[in-house]
């Protein structure tokens, strides 16, 4: 009986506290500050000036409204959550401008009249909503899509059977307490790893965000779902294609930082690299550069990628994932000339993973690489200027 009364009394106290929370009113100065904030005072005016809107949000007003229609269902508070006084569209505008400009979180919050406490929650809410709403921007790894990606790479860089370029980027973060240098990378700062595969149109086909900066590239790759599926041979690839009458598997192009596998081809890194191997490395590098350029475009348009050292790992992971999702969204909905000028592709590139000589002791992988080497050096597979390009670079190095 006593336990029942205590339980009833506890429930009544809880209901009373909830009722007080529901009746709680906004502080007058908070409401006044928000009503004078950037969303109320400037957002609508910017929509009437396309160039100014794009400068601040790195998307058109039409893109923004379309994006809002997609993310709004994921931003609506649940029934048991008390909604705040900040409009959902204002929350999206706040976070998009922060991601696009790289402005400090407290500065953007102040300009929009949002408290520090609400800003942190807003960033998490909007980034989660973006990732959920735009999950379809990352294509499925079907045989049909792989053949499409391979055709694009062959058209753009004359490398057959390549379905994607894989690389990584160390994203700086705030030093987490009691992390015991788990995030401390070889470059001397704390980071999480963005591991990505992209196609020949500068779009991400796969991303994995959040691996410890101290982890080597092999671990970062093998710990992902994609890496595990490839290493365990659980992912269905198209049937081998014949190159000079030799059946050759489809593969990803990676740097020497990755292990050599049948589905992951890396350059030759021996000290005595032959001329034919140099030519192969050059041809493989033409495909690998697409990840570097894609990272460059990503950081050029979503400058928060350059300021994430001010966030902790969990929030940095959300921000990076949201930026990658927004990149693919903009690549699909906006013309290339507007989203990224050509000079961004040719001048901005990032290659952050260290060089290592670890190779997989898999005979099949070496066989595939040698088959590709013979093809790119054959009359059928060679391209104009490849010998001159290799010898010019070799003379410059000497």
CSV table of N, CA and C in Angstrom, one decimal, residues 214-345:
chain,number,residue,atom,x,y,z
A,214,UNK,N,43.9,8.2,-35.3
A,214,UNK,CA,45.1,7.4,-35.1
A,214,UNK,C,45.1,6.1,-35.9
A,215,UNK,N,43.9,5.7,-36.4
A,215,UNK,CA,43.8,4.5,-37.1
A,215,UNK,C,44.5,4.6,-38.4
A,216,UNK,N,45.2,3.5,-38.8
A,216,UNK,CA,45.8,3.5,-40.1
A,216,UNK,C,44.8,3.4,-41.2
A,217,UNK,N,45.2,3.6,-42.5
A,217,UNK,CA,44.3,3.6,-43.6
A,217,UNK,C,43.7,2.2,-43.8
A,218,UNK,N,44.5,1.2,-43.6
A,218,UNK,CA,44.0,-0.1,-43.8
A,218,UNK,C,42.9,-0.4,-42.8
A,219,UNK,N,43.1,0.0,-41.5
A,219,UNK,CA,42.0,-0.2,-40.5
A,219,UNK,C,40.8,0.6,-40.9
A,220,UNK,N,41.0,1.9,-41.3
A,220,UNK,CA,39.9,2.8,-41.6
A,220,UNK,C,39.0,2.1,-42.7
A,221,UNK,N,39.7,1.5,-43.7
A,221,UNK,CA,39.0,0.9,-44.8
A,221,UNK,C,38.3,-0.4,-44.4
A,222,UNK,N,39.0,-1.2,-43.7
A,222,UNK,CA,38.5,-2.6,-43.4
A,222,UNK,C,37.4,-2.5,-42.3
A,223,UNK,N,37.3,-1.4,-41.5
A,223,UNK,CA,36.3,-1.3,-40.5
A,223,UNK,C,35.0,-0.8,-41.1
A,224,UNK,N,34.9,-0.3,-42.3
A,224,UNK,CA,33.7,0.2,-42.9
A,224,UNK,C,32.9,-1.0,-43.5
A,225,UNK,N,31.6,-0.8,-43.7
A,225,UNK,CA,30.7,-1.9,-44.2
A,225,UNK,C,31.2,-2.2,-45.6
A,226,UNK,N,31.5,-1.2,-46.4
A,226,UNK,CA,31.9,-1.4,-47.8
A,226,UNK,C,33.3,-2.2,-47.8
A,227,UNK,N,34.2,-1.8,-47.0
A,227,UNK,CA,35.5,-2.4,-46.9
A,227,UNK,C,35.4,-3.9,-46.5
A,228,UNK,N,34.6,-4.1,-45.5
A,228,UNK,CA,34.4,-5.5,-45.0
A,228,UNK,C,33.7,-6.4,-46.1
A,229,UNK,N,32.7,-5.8,-46.8
A,229,UNK,CA,32.1,-6.5,-47.9
A,229,UNK,C,33.0,-6.9,-49.0
A,230,UNK,N,33.9,-5.9,-49.4
A,230,UNK,CA,34.9,-6.2,-50.5
A,230,UNK,C,35.9,-7.2,-50.0
A,231,UNK,N,36.5,-7.0,-48.8
A,231,UNK,CA,37.6,-7.9,-48.4
A,231,UNK,C,37.1,-9.3,-48.2
A,232,UNK,N,35.8,-9.4,-47.8
A,232,UNK,CA,35.2,-10.8,-47.6
A,232,UNK,C,34.5,-11.3,-48.8
A,233,UNK,N,34.6,-10.5,-49.9
A,233,UNK,CA,34.1,-10.9,-51.2
A,233,UNK,C,32.6,-11.2,-51.1
A,234,UNK,N,31.9,-10.3,-50.4
A,234,UNK,CA,30.4,-10.4,-50.2
A,234,UNK,C,29.6,-9.4,-51.2
A,235,UNK,N,30.4,-8.6,-51.9
A,235,UNK,CA,29.7,-7.6,-52.8
A,235,UNK,C,29.8,-8.1,-54.2
A,236,UNK,N,28.6,-8.1,-54.9
A,236,UNK,CA,28.5,-8.6,-56.2
A,236,UNK,C,29.0,-7.6,-57.2
A,237,UNK,N,30.0,-7.9,-58.0
A,237,UNK,CA,30.5,-7.0,-59.0
A,237,UNK,C,30.0,-7.5,-60.4
A,238,UNK,N,30.1,-6.7,-61.4
A,238,UNK,CA,29.8,-7.2,-62.8
A,238,UNK,C,30.8,-8.3,-63.2
A,239,UNK,N,30.4,-9.0,-64.2
A,239,UNK,CA,31.2,-10.1,-64.7
A,239,UNK,C,32.5,-9.5,-65.2
A,240,UNK,N,33.6,-10.2,-65.1
A,240,UNK,CA,34.9,-9.7,-65.6
A,240,UNK,C,34.8,-9.3,-67.0
A,241,UNK,N,35.5,-8.2,-67.4
A,241,UNK,CA,35.5,-7.7,-68.7
A,241,UNK,C,36.8,-8.1,-69.4
A,242,UNK,N,36.8,-8.5,-70.7
A,242,UNK,CA,38.0,-8.9,-71.4
A,242,UNK,C,38.8,-7.7,-71.8
A,243,UNK,N,40.1,-7.6,-71.4
A,243,UNK,CA,41.0,-6.6,-71.9
A,243,UNK,C,42.1,-7.3,-72.6
A,244,UNK,N,42.2,-7.1,-73.9
A,244,UNK,CA,43.2,-7.8,-74.7
A,244,UNK,C,43.1,-9.3,-74.5
A,245,UNK,N,41.9,-9.8,-74.5
A,245,UNK,CA,41.5,-11.2,-74.4
A,245,UNK,C,41.8,-11.8,-73.0
A,246,UNK,N,42.0,-10.9,-72.0
A,246,UNK,CA,42.3,-11.4,-70.7
A,246,UNK,C,41.1,-11.0,-69.8
A,247,UNK,N,40.4,-11.9,-69.2
A,247,UNK,CA,39.3,-11.5,-68.3
A,247,UNK,C,39.8,-10.7,-67.1
A,248,UNK,N,39.3,-9.5,-66.9
A,248,UNK,CA,39.8,-8.6,-65.9
A,248,UNK,C,38.7,-8.1,-65.0
A,249,UNK,N,38.8,-8.2,-63.7
A,249,UNK,CA,37.8,-7.8,-62.7
A,249,UNK,C,37.6,-6.3,-62.7
A,250,UNK,N,36.4,-5.8,-62.2
A,250,UNK,CA,36.2,-4.4,-62.0
A,250,UNK,C,36.7,-4.1,-60.6
A,251,UNK,N,37.2,-2.8,-60.4
A,251,UNK,CA,37.9,-2.5,-59.2
A,251,UNK,C,37.8,-1.0,-58.9
A,252,UNK,N,38.3,-0.6,-57.7
A,252,UNK,CA,38.4,0.8,-57.3
A,252,UNK,C,39.9,1.2,-57.4
A,253,UNK,N,40.1,2.5,-57.7
A,253,UNK,CA,41.5,3.0,-57.7
A,253,UNK,C,41.8,3.7,-56.4
A,254,UNK,N,42.9,3.2,-55.8
A,254,UNK,CA,43.3,3.8,-54.5
A,254,UNK,C,44.8,4.2,-54.5
A,255,UNK,N,45.2,4.9,-53.5
A,255,UNK,CA,46.6,5.4,-53.4
A,255,UNK,C,47.4,4.3,-52.7
A,256,UNK,N,48.7,4.5,-52.6
A,256,UNK,CA,49.6,3.5,-52.0
A,256,UNK,C,49.4,3.4,-50.5
A,257,UNK,N,48.5,4.2,-50.0
A,257,UNK,CA,48.2,4.1,-48.5
A,257,UNK,C,47.3,2.9,-48.3
A,258,UNK,N,46.7,2.4,-49.3
A,258,UNK,CA,45.7,1.3,-49.1
A,258,UNK,C,46.4,0.0,-49.5
A,259,UNK,N,45.9,-1.1,-49.0
A,259,UNK,CA,46.4,-2.5,-49.4
A,259,UNK,C,46.0,-2.8,-50.8
A,260,UNK,N,46.8,-3.6,-51.4
A,260,UNK,CA,46.4,-4.1,-52.8
A,260,UNK,C,45.5,-5.3,-52.7
A,261,UNK,N,44.3,-5.2,-53.3
A,261,UNK,CA,43.4,-6.3,-53.3
A,261,UNK,C,42.8,-6.4,-54.8
A,262,UNK,N,42.2,-7.5,-55.0
A,262,UNK,CA,41.6,-7.7,-56.4
A,262,UNK,C,40.7,-6.6,-56.8
A,263,UNK,N,39.9,-6.1,-55.8
A,263,UNK,CA,38.9,-5.0,-56.1
A,263,UNK,C,39.4,-3.7,-55.7
A,264,UNK,N,40.7,-3.6,-55.3
A,264,UNK,CA,41.3,-2.3,-54.9
A,264,UNK,C,42.7,-2.2,-55.4
A,265,UNK,N,42.9,-1.5,-56.5
A,265,UNK,CA,44.2,-1.5,-57.2
A,265,UNK,C,44.9,-0.2,-56.8
A,266,UNK,N,46.2,-0.4,-56.4
A,266,UNK,CA,47.0,0.7,-56.0
A,266,UNK,C,48.3,0.8,-56.9
A,267,UNK,N,49.0,1.9,-56.8
A,267,UNK,CA,50.2,2.1,-57.6
A,267,UNK,C,51.3,1.1,-57.2
A,268,UNK,N,52.3,1.0,-58.2
A,268,UNK,CA,53.6,0.3,-57.8
A,268,UNK,C,54.4,1.3,-57.0
A,269,UNK,N,55.0,0.8,-55.9
A,269,UNK,CA,55.7,1.7,-55.0
A,269,UNK,C,57.2,1.2,-54.8
A,270,UNK,N,57.6,0.2,-55.6
A,270,UNK,CA,59.0,-0.3,-55.4
A,270,UNK,C,60.0,0.8,-55.7
A,271,UNK,N,61.2,0.7,-55.1
A,271,UNK,CA,62.2,1.7,-55.4
A,271,UNK,C,62.6,1.8,-56.9
A,272,UNK,N,62.7,0.6,-57.5
A,272,UNK,CA,63.1,0.6,-58.9
A,272,UNK,C,61.8,0.4,-59.8
A,273,UNK,N,61.1,1.5,-59.9
A,273,UNK,CA,59.9,1.4,-60.7
A,273,UNK,C,60.2,1.5,-62.2
A,274,UNK,N,59.7,0.5,-63.0
A,274,UNK,CA,60.0,0.5,-64.4
A,274,UNK,C,59.2,1.5,-65.2
A,275,UNK,N,59.6,1.7,-66.4
A,275,UNK,CA,58.9,2.7,-67.3
A,275,UNK,C,57.4,2.3,-67.4
A,276,UNK,N,57.2,1.0,-67.7
A,276,UNK,CA,55.8,0.6,-67.9
A,276,UNK,C,55.0,0.7,-66.6
A,277,UNK,N,55.6,0.5,-65.4
A,277,UNK,CA,54.9,0.7,-64.2
A,277,UNK,C,54.7,2.2,-63.9
A,278,UNK,N,55.6,3.1,-64.3
A,278,UNK,CA,55.3,4.5,-64.2
A,278,UNK,C,54.1,4.9,-65.0
A,279,UNK,N,54.0,4.4,-66.2
A,279,UNK,CA,52.9,4.7,-67.1
A,279,UNK,C,51.6,4.2,-66.4
A,280,UNK,N,51.6,3.0,-65.9
A,280,UNK,CA,50.5,2.5,-65.2
A,280,UNK,C,50.1,3.4,-64.0
A,281,UNK,N,51.1,3.8,-63.2
A,281,UNK,CA,50.8,4.7,-62.1
A,281,UNK,C,50.2,6.0,-62.6
A,282,UNK,N,50.6,6.5,-63.7
A,282,UNK,CA,50.1,7.7,-64.3
A,282,UNK,C,48.6,7.5,-64.6
A,283,UNK,N,48.3,6.4,-65.3
A,283,UNK,CA,47.0,6.2,-65.7
A,283,UNK,C,46.0,5.9,-64.5
A,284,UNK,N,46.5,5.2,-63.5
A,284,UNK,CA,45.7,5.0,-62.3
A,284,UNK,C,45.5,6.3,-61.6
A,285,UNK,N,46.6,7.2,-61.6
A,285,UNK,CA,46.5,8.5,-60.9
A,285,UNK,C,45.4,9.4,-61.5
A,286,UNK,N,45.2,9.3,-62.8
A,286,UNK,CA,44.2,10.1,-63.5
A,286,UNK,C,42.8,9.8,-62.9
A,287,UNK,N,42.6,8.5,-62.5
A,287,UNK,CA,41.3,8.2,-61.9
A,287,UNK,C,41.3,8.6,-60.4
A,288,UNK,N,42.4,8.4,-59.7
A,288,UNK,CA,42.5,8.7,-58.3
A,288,UNK,C,42.3,10.1,-58.0
A,289,UNK,N,42.6,11.0,-58.9
A,289,UNK,CA,42.5,12.5,-58.6
A,289,UNK,C,41.1,12.9,-58.4
A,290,UNK,N,40.1,12.1,-58.9
A,290,UNK,CA,38.7,12.5,-58.8
A,290,UNK,C,38.3,12.6,-57.3
A,291,UNK,N,38.9,11.8,-56.4
A,291,UNK,CA,38.5,12.0,-55.0
A,291,UNK,C,39.1,13.3,-54.5
A,292,UNK,N,40.4,13.6,-54.9
A,292,UNK,CA,41.0,14.8,-54.4
A,292,UNK,C,40.2,16.0,-54.9
A,293,UNK,N,39.8,16.0,-56.1
A,293,UNK,CA,39.0,17.2,-56.6
A,293,UNK,C,37.6,17.2,-55.9
A,294,UNK,N,37.0,16.1,-55.6
A,294,UNK,CA,35.7,16.0,-55.0
A,294,UNK,C,35.8,16.6,-53.6
A,295,UNK,N,36.9,16.2,-52.8
A,295,UNK,CA,37.2,16.8,-51.5
A,295,UNK,C,37.4,18.3,-51.6
A,296,UNK,N,38.0,18.7,-52.7
A,296,UNK,CA,38.3,20.2,-52.9
A,296,UNK,C,37.0,20.9,-53.1
A,297,UNK,N,36.1,20.4,-53.9
A,297,UNK,CA,34.8,21.1,-54.1
A,297,UNK,C,34.0,21.1,-52.8
A,298,UNK,N,34.0,20.0,-52.1
A,298,UNK,CA,33.3,19.9,-50.8
A,298,UNK,C,33.7,20.9,-49.9
A,299,UNK,N,35.0,21.1,-49.7
A,299,UNK,CA,35.5,22.1,-48.7
A,299,UNK,C,35.4,23.5,-49.3
A,300,UNK,N,35.4,23.7,-50.6
A,300,UNK,CA,35.2,25.0,-51.1
A,300,UNK,C,33.8,25.5,-50.9
A,301,UNK,N,32.8,24.7,-51.1
A,301,UNK,CA,31.4,25.1,-50.9
A,301,UNK,C,30.9,25.0,-49.5
A,302,UNK,N,31.4,24.0,-48.7
A,302,UNK,CA,30.9,23.8,-47.3
A,302,UNK,C,32.1,24.0,-46.4
A,303,UNK,N,32.4,25.3,-46.1
A,303,UNK,CA,33.6,25.7,-45.4
A,303,UNK,C,33.6,25.3,-44.0
A,304,UNK,N,32.5,24.8,-43.4
A,304,UNK,CA,32.5,24.2,-42.1
A,304,UNK,C,33.5,23.1,-42.0
A,305,UNK,N,33.8,22.4,-43.1
A,305,UNK,CA,34.7,21.3,-43.2
A,305,UNK,C,36.1,21.8,-42.7
A,306,UNK,N,36.3,23.1,-42.8
A,306,UNK,CA,37.7,23.6,-42.5
A,306,UNK,C,37.7,24.1,-41.1
A,307,UNK,N,36.5,24.1,-40.4
A,307,UNK,CA,36.4,24.7,-39.0
A,307,UNK,C,36.0,23.7,-38.0
A,308,UNK,N,36.0,22.4,-38.3
A,308,UNK,CA,35.4,21.5,-37.4
A,308,UNK,C,36.3,21.2,-36.2
A,309,UNK,N,37.5,21.8,-36.1
A,309,UNK,CA,38.3,21.6,-35.0
A,309,UNK,C,37.7,22.2,-33.7
A,310,UNK,N,36.6,23.0,-33.9
A,310,UNK,CA,35.9,23.6,-32.7
A,310,UNK,C,34.8,22.7,-32.2
A,311,UNK,N,34.6,21.5,-32.8
A,311,UNK,CA,33.5,20.6,-32.4
A,311,UNK,C,34.1,19.3,-31.9
A,312,UNK,N,33.3,18.7,-31.0
A,312,UNK,CA,33.7,17.4,-30.5
A,312,UNK,C,33.4,16.3,-31.6
A,313,UNK,N,33.9,15.1,-31.4
A,313,UNK,CA,33.8,14.1,-32.4
A,313,UNK,C,32.4,13.8,-32.9
A,314,UNK,N,31.4,13.6,-31.9
A,314,UNK,CA,30.1,13.2,-32.3
A,314,UNK,C,29.4,14.3,-33.2
A,315,UNK,N,29.6,15.6,-32.8
A,315,UNK,CA,29.0,16.7,-33.7
A,315,UNK,C,29.8,16.8,-35.0
A,316,UNK,N,31.1,16.7,-34.9
A,316,UNK,CA,31.9,16.8,-36.2
A,316,UNK,C,31.4,15.7,-37.2
A,317,UNK,N,31.1,14.5,-36.7
A,317,UNK,CA,30.7,13.4,-37.5
A,317,UNK,C,29.4,13.8,-38.2
A,318,UNK,N,28.5,14.4,-37.5
A,318,UNK,CA,27.2,14.8,-38.0
A,318,UNK,C,27.4,15.9,-39.1
A,319,UNK,N,28.2,16.8,-38.8
A,319,UNK,CA,28.5,18.0,-39.7
A,319,UNK,C,29.1,17.5,-41.0
A,320,UNK,N,30.1,16.6,-40.9
A,320,UNK,CA,30.8,16.1,-42.1
A,320,UNK,C,29.8,15.3,-43.0
A,321,UNK,N,29.0,14.4,-42.3
A,321,UNK,CA,28.0,13.6,-43.0
A,321,UNK,C,27.0,14.5,-43.7
A,322,UNK,N,26.6,15.6,-43.0
A,322,UNK,CA,25.6,16.5,-43.6
A,322,UNK,C,26.2,17.2,-44.8
A,323,UNK,N,27.4,17.7,-44.7
A,323,UNK,CA,28.1,18.4,-45.8
A,323,UNK,C,28.2,17.5,-47.0
A,324,UNK,N,28.6,16.2,-46.8
A,324,UNK,CA,28.7,15.3,-48.0
A,324,UNK,C,27.3,15.0,-48.6
A,325,UNK,N,26.3,14.9,-47.8
A,325,UNK,CA,24.9,14.8,-48.3
A,325,UNK,C,24.5,16.0,-49.1
A,326,UNK,N,24.8,17.2,-48.6
A,326,UNK,CA,24.4,18.4,-49.3
A,326,UNK,C,25.2,18.5,-50.6
A,327,UNK,N,26.5,18.1,-50.6
A,327,UNK,CA,27.3,18.1,-51.8
A,327,UNK,C,26.6,17.3,-52.9
A,328,UNK,N,26.2,16.1,-52.6
A,328,UNK,CA,25.5,15.2,-53.6
A,328,UNK,C,24.2,15.8,-54.1
A,329,UNK,N,23.5,16.4,-53.1
A,329,UNK,CA,22.2,17.0,-53.4
A,329,UNK,C,22.4,18.2,-54.4
A,330,UNK,N,23.4,19.0,-54.1
A,330,UNK,CA,23.6,20.2,-55.0
A,330,UNK,C,24.2,19.7,-56.4
A,331,UNK,N,25.0,18.7,-56.4
A,331,UNK,CA,25.5,18.1,-57.7
A,331,UNK,C,24.3,17.7,-58.6
A,332,UNK,N,23.3,17.2,-57.9
A,332,UNK,CA,22.1,16.7,-58.7
A,332,UNK,C,21.1,17.8,-59.1
A,333,UNK,N,21.0,18.8,-58.2
A,333,UNK,CA,19.9,19.8,-58.5
A,333,UNK,C,20.4,21.1,-59.0
A,334,UNK,N,21.8,21.3,-59.1
A,334,UNK,CA,22.3,22.6,-59.6
A,334,UNK,C,23.3,22.4,-60.7
A,335,UNK,N,23.3,23.3,-61.6
A,335,UNK,CA,24.3,23.2,-62.7
A,335,UNK,C,25.7,23.3,-62.2
A,336,UNK,N,26.6,22.5,-62.9
A,336,UNK,CA,28.0,22.5,-62.4
A,336,UNK,C,28.6,23.8,-62.4
A,337,UNK,N,28.3,24.7,-63.4
A,337,UNK,CA,29.0,26.0,-63.5
A,337,UNK,C,28.6,26.9,-62.3
A,338,UNK,N,27.4,26.7,-61.8
A,338,UNK,CA,27.0,27.5,-60.6
A,338,UNK,C,27.6,26.9,-59.3
A,339,UNK,N,27.5,25.6,-59.2
A,339,UNK,CA,27.9,25.0,-57.9
A,339,UNK,C,29.4,25.0,-57.7
A,340,UNK,N,30.2,24.7,-58.8
A,340,UNK,CA,31.6,24.7,-58.7
A,340,UNK,C,32.2,25.2,-60.0
A,341,UNK,N,32.8,26.4,-60.0
A,341,UNK,CA,33.5,26.9,-61.2
A,341,UNK,C,34.7,25.9,-61.6
A,342,UNK,N,35.1,25.9,-62.8
A,342,UNK,CA,36.1,25.0,-63.3
A,342,UNK,C,37.4,25.1,-62.6
A,343,UNK,N,37.7,26.4,-62.2
A,343,UNK,CA,39.0,26.6,-61.5
A,343,UNK,C,39.1,25.9,-60.2
A,344,UNK,N,37.9,25.6,-59.6
A,344,UNK,CA,37.9,24.9,-58.3
A,344,UNK,C,38.4,23.5,-58.5
A,345,UNK,N,38.0,22.9,-59.6
A,345,UNK,CA,38.3,21.5,-59.9
A,345,UNK,C,39.8,21.4,-60.2
